[in-house]
Each structure stands twice: as C-alpha cells, then as structure tokens.
Coordinates of C-alpha atoms and ligand atoms in Angstrom, one line a residue:
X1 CA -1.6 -2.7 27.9
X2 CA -2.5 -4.6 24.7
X3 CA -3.4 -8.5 25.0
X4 CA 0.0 -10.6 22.9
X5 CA -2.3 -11.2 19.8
X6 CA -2.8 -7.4 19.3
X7 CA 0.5 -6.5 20.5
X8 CA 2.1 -8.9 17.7
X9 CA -0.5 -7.7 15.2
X10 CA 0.2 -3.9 15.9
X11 CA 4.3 -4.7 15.8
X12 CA 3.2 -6.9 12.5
X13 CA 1.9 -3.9 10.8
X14 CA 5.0 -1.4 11.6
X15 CA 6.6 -3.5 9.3
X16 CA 4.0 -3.6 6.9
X17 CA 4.2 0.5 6.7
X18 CA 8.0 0.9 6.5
X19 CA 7.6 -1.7 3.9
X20 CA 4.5 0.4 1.8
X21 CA 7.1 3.3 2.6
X22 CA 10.4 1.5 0.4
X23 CA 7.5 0.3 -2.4
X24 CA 6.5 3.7 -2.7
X25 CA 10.1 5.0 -2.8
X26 CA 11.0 2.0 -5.5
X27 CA 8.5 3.3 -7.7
X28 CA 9.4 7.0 -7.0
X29 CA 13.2 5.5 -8.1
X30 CA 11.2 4.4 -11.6
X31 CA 9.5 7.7 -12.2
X32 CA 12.8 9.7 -11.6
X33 CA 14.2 7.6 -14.1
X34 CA 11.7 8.6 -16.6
X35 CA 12.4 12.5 -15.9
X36 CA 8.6 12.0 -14.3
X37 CA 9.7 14.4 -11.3
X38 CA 5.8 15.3 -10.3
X39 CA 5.2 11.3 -10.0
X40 CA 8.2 10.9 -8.5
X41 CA 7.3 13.6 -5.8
X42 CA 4.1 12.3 -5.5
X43 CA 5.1 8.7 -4.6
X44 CA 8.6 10.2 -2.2
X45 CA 5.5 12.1 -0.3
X46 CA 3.5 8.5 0.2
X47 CA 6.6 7.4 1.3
X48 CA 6.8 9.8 3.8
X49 CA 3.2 9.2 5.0
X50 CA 4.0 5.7 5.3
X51 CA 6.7 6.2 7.7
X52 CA 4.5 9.0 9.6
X53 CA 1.9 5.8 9.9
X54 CA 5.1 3.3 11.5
X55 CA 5.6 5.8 13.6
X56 CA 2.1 6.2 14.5
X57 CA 1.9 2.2 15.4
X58 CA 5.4 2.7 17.5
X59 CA 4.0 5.3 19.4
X60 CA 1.1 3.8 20.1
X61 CA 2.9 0.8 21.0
X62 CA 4.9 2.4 23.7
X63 CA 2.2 4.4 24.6
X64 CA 0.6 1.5 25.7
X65 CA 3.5 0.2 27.7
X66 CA 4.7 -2.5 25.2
X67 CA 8.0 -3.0 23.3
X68 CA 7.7 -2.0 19.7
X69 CA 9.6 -5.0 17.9
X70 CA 11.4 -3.7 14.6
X71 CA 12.0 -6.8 11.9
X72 CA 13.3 -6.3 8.2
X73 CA 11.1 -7.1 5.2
X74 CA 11.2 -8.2 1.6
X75 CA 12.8 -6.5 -1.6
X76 CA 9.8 -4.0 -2.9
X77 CA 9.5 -4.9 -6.7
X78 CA 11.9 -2.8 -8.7
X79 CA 11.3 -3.8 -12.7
X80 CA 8.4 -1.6 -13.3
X81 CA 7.6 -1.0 -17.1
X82 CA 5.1 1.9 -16.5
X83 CA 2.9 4.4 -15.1
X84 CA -0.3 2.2 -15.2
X85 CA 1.8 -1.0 -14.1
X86 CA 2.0 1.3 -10.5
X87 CA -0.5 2.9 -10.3
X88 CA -2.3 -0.3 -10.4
X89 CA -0.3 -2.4 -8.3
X90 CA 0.0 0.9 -5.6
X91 CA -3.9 0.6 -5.2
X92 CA -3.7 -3.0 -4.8
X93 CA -1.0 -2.4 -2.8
X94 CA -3.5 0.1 -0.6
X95 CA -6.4 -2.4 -0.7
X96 CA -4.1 -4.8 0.6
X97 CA -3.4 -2.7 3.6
X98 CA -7.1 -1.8 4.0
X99 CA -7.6 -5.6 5.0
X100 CA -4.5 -5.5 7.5
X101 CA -6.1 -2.3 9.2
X102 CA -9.6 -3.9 9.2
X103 CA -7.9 -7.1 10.5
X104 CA -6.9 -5.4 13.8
X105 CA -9.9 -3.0 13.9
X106 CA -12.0 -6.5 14.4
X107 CA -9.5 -7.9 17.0
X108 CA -9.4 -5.0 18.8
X109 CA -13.2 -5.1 18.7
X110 CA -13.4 -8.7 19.9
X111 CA -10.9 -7.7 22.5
X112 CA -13.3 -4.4 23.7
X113 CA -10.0 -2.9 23.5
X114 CA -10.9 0.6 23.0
X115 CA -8.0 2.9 23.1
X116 CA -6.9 0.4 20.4
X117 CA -10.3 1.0 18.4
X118 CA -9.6 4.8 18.6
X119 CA -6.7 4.2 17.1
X120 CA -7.5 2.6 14.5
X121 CA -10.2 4.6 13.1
X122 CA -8.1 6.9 12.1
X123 CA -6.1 4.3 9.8
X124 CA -9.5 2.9 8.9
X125 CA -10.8 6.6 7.3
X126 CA -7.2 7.1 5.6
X127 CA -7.2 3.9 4.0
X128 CA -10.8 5.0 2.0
X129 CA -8.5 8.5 1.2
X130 CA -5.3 6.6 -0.2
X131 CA -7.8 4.2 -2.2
X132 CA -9.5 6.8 -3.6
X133 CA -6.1 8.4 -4.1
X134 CA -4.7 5.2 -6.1
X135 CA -7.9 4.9 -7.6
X136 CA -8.2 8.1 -9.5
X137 CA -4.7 8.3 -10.6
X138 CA -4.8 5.2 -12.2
X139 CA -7.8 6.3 -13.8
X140 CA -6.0 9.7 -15.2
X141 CA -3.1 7.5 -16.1
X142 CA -5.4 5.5 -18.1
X143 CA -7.1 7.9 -20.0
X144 CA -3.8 10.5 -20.9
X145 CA -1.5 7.4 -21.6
X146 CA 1.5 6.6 -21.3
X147 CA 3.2 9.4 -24.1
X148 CA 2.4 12.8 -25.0
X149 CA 1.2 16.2 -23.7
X150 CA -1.4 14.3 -20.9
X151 CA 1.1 12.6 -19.0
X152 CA 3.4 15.9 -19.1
X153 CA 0.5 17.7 -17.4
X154 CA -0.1 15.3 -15.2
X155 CA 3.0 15.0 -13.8
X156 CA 2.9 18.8 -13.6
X157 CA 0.3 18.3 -11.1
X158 CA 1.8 15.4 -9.3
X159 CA 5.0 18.2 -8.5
X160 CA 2.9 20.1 -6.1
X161 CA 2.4 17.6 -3.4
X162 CA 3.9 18.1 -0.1
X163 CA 4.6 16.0 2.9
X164 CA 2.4 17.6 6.1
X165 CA 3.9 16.2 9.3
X166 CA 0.7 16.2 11.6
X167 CA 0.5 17.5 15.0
X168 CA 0.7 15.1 17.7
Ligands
FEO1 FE1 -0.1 3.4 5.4 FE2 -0.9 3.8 2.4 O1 -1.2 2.9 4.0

C-alpha cells in the first residue's frame, strides 16, 4: 500500500521515464540523420533503459496493490543542431531526473515507507551511473569536435552498446 502523495508521485514519474525514453529516441532520430549510427545506438539503448525504468515504477506500483495511472506528455525537442547541444541538454536532462528520484527517496523517507525506500535506491545509484554517463560524453564530444576523424571514432564506440534486459 503506498500513502496518495507517494502513489501520485510514483505514477508522476512513469511518465517522466517514458518521456526521458521519446527524448532519448528524438535525439537518436538526429544522430541517424547525420549517418552517426554509434550515437544513434547509444541513445535507442537509453531509450530502452528508460522504458525498462517505467516499467520498473509500474510494477512496483501494482506490486504494491495500486493502480498504475498512464497520462501522455509533452513533444521532446526535435531541432537539435549538434552532438554537444545533446549531450549537454541529455545530462541536464539526467540531473533533472536525479532531483525527481531524490524527491520521492525523501517522501518515502518521511513516510518510513520502506519497501518504497528499497526501491528507490536502486534508481538513486543509477542516476550517479547515467550522470557520469552524460557527463563523460559530453566531455569526449567536446574535446574531438564536431568534424573529423575523432567524432568518426567515437561514434565507432558508441555502436557497441547493447540493451541488457535485467532479471526480475
Ligand atoms: Fe531513467 Fe535516465 O533516468
């Protein structure tokens, strides 16, 4: 059972992770565009995490025995003009969902809610990963540019991410 403030919080941020999941696919859109296949694999695997996290707030949800309320969201941005441009909005993107997580990691404290608090640490230590994730690209990004050999290899690397579906 989860009290109505955490229930509506937790529903809030199923939303908030399909959402990450059709950002991360808009700027997956603007890589393939470029013939950037590697960064456009990277960013359709984040979009796959982020639904794996929905999913992991539905579940949750039920497993609770609540109703797991599914809304619509916003347009994700679509005019991006370059590599650094997402990288840098994607980690603002992440810190932004950082906050959400923390958010509900301090109700569910107030609340001694503590299957809730389980729970949450786990979206708590993957939000310092995908930071650090965001972070360092955008770092690489800066320093190969936007033209040239660097990016190339880069986005050689980017091709060899996969999508891990984990174990329930
Ligand atoms: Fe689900 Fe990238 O946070």
């Amino acid at each position: 059972m989860l009290s109505e403030k955490l229930l509506s919080k937790m529903n809030e941020q199923i939303t908030h992770e399909f959402f990450s999941a059709h950002y991360y696919l808009a700027m997956a859109a603007y890589f393939t565009k470029e013939d950037l296949d590697g960064f456009a694999n990277f960013f359709i695997v984040q979009a796959e995490e982020e639904r794996s996290h929905a999913m992991k707030f539905f579940n949750f949800i039920n497993d609770q025995g609540e109703e797991a309320v599914i809304t619509g969201f916003k347009d994700p941005k679509i005019d991006f003009k370059s590599a650094e441009e997402i990288f840098t909005l994607a980690l603002e993107h992440e810190k932004l969902v950082s906050s959400l997580i923390n958010e509900l990691m301090a109700l569910a404290q107030e609340e001694k809610h503590y299957p809730s608090i389980s729970f949450l640490q786990w979206f708590i230590d993957e939000q310092v990963e995908e930071e650090a994730n965001m972070s360092k690209l955008l770092s690489k990004v800066k320093r190969v540019g936007e033209k040239g050999h660097g990016i190339l290899m880069l986005d050689k690397e980017m091709a060899s991410r996969t999508f891990t579906p984990e174990a329930e």
